[in-house]
Short mmCIF file of C-alpha atoms in Angstrom, two decimals:
data_model
loop_
_atom_site.label_atom_id
_atom_site.label_comp_id
_atom_site.label_asym_id
_atom_site.label_seq_id
_atom_site.Cartn_x
_atom_site.Cartn_y
_atom_site.Cartn_z
CA HIS A 1 -83.88 -8.56 49.36
CA PRO A 2 -85.02 -7.25 52.63
CA VAL A 3 -81.15 -5.80 53.93
CA VAL A 4 -80.83 -4.52 50.17
CA GLN A 5 -84.44 -2.94 49.80
CA ALA A 6 -84.18 -1.93 53.56
CA VAL A 7 -80.75 0.77 52.10
CA TYR A 8 -83.40 2.20 50.00
CA CYS A 9 -86.26 1.81 52.11
CA LYS A 10 -83.69 4.27 55.22
CA GLY A 11 -82.44 6.47 52.81
CA VAL A 12 -79.37 6.78 51.53
CA PRO A 13 -79.96 8.45 47.98
CA ASP A 14 -76.17 10.16 47.78
CA ILE A 15 -74.11 7.21 47.62
CA MET A 16 -76.98 5.03 45.93
CA LYS A 17 -76.62 7.67 42.72
CA PRO A 18 -74.55 6.13 39.61
CA GLY A 19 -70.63 6.84 39.91
CA ILE A 20 -70.02 8.01 43.45
CA GLU A 21 -67.42 6.37 44.71
CA ILE A 22 -68.14 4.54 48.72
CA ASP A 23 -65.40 4.60 50.73
CA SER A 24 -65.36 2.21 53.37
CA HIS A 25 -66.52 5.54 55.76
CA ARG A 26 -69.76 5.88 53.89
CA ALA A 27 -70.34 2.53 53.55
CA VAL A 28 -69.60 1.67 57.07
CA ARG A 29 -73.31 4.53 57.81
CA ALA A 30 -74.80 3.03 55.16
CA LEU A 31 -74.69 -0.11 57.99
CA VAL A 32 -74.72 1.98 60.75
CA SER A 33 -78.70 1.93 58.97
CA LEU A 34 -79.01 -1.08 58.51
CA GLU A 35 -78.80 -1.31 62.05
CA ASP A 36 -81.57 -0.27 63.39
CA VAL A 37 -83.38 -2.65 60.96
CA VAL A 38 -82.14 -6.00 61.18
CA LYS A 39 -82.13 -5.28 64.86
CA PHE A 40 -78.23 -6.81 65.19
CA GLU A 41 -75.04 -5.17 65.14
CA ILE A 42 -73.27 -5.82 61.50
CA PRO A 43 -69.19 -5.37 62.13
CA GLU A 44 -67.57 -3.47 59.64
CA THR A 45 -65.60 -7.06 58.54
CA VAL A 46 -68.02 -7.59 55.61
CA ILE A 47 -66.89 -3.62 53.93
CA LYS A 48 -64.66 -4.15 51.44
CA GLU A 49 -61.07 -2.93 52.75
CA GLY A 50 -61.23 -0.25 50.44
CA GLY A 51 -64.32 1.01 49.96
CA TYR A 52 -66.74 0.72 46.26
CA ALA A 53 -66.41 2.09 43.18
CA ASP A 54 -69.88 3.01 43.77
CA PHE A 55 -73.12 1.36 45.09
CA GLU A 56 -73.82 -1.24 42.21
CA GLU A 57 -70.30 -2.84 43.01
CA MET A 58 -71.19 -2.61 47.44
CA LYS A 59 -75.13 -3.80 46.98
CA ALA A 60 -73.08 -7.39 45.47
CA ASP A 61 -70.09 -7.47 47.29
CA LEU A 62 -72.18 -6.84 50.57
CA ALA A 63 -75.98 -8.22 50.27
CA PRO A 64 -74.91 -11.60 49.72
CA LYS A 65 -72.80 -11.13 53.21
CA LEU A 66 -75.76 -9.67 54.42
CA LEU A 67 -77.83 -11.99 54.15
CA GLY A 68 -75.88 -14.70 55.26
CA LEU A 69 -74.97 -12.45 58.10
CA CYS A 70 -79.03 -12.43 58.96
CA GLU A 71 -79.49 -15.91 58.17
CA LYS A 72 -76.94 -17.06 61.16
CA LYS A 73 -78.43 -14.45 63.82
CA ARG A 74 -81.88 -16.16 62.98
CA LYS A 75 -80.82 -20.31 62.25
CA LYS A 76 -79.30 -19.08 66.76
CA GLU A 77 -82.74 -17.94 68.00
CA TYR A 78 -84.19 -20.66 66.73
CA ALA A 79 -81.98 -23.09 67.95
#
């Protein structure tokens, strides 16, 4: 998935370490990095309230939401 791969490319290694809890503030910083890649604003509401236990939980929650947002944006652009 390009969006998930973008997280790796944009350099957020501290949150990708196993067992590192990701609070909502760290998740927002990750989304801000992704906005540079996807070229649109990602609403903070996609982040699970209270944050995530680790990167894997964040990825599992956010990847489908972000892919959905990308699809929605793409459909609007080509409508």
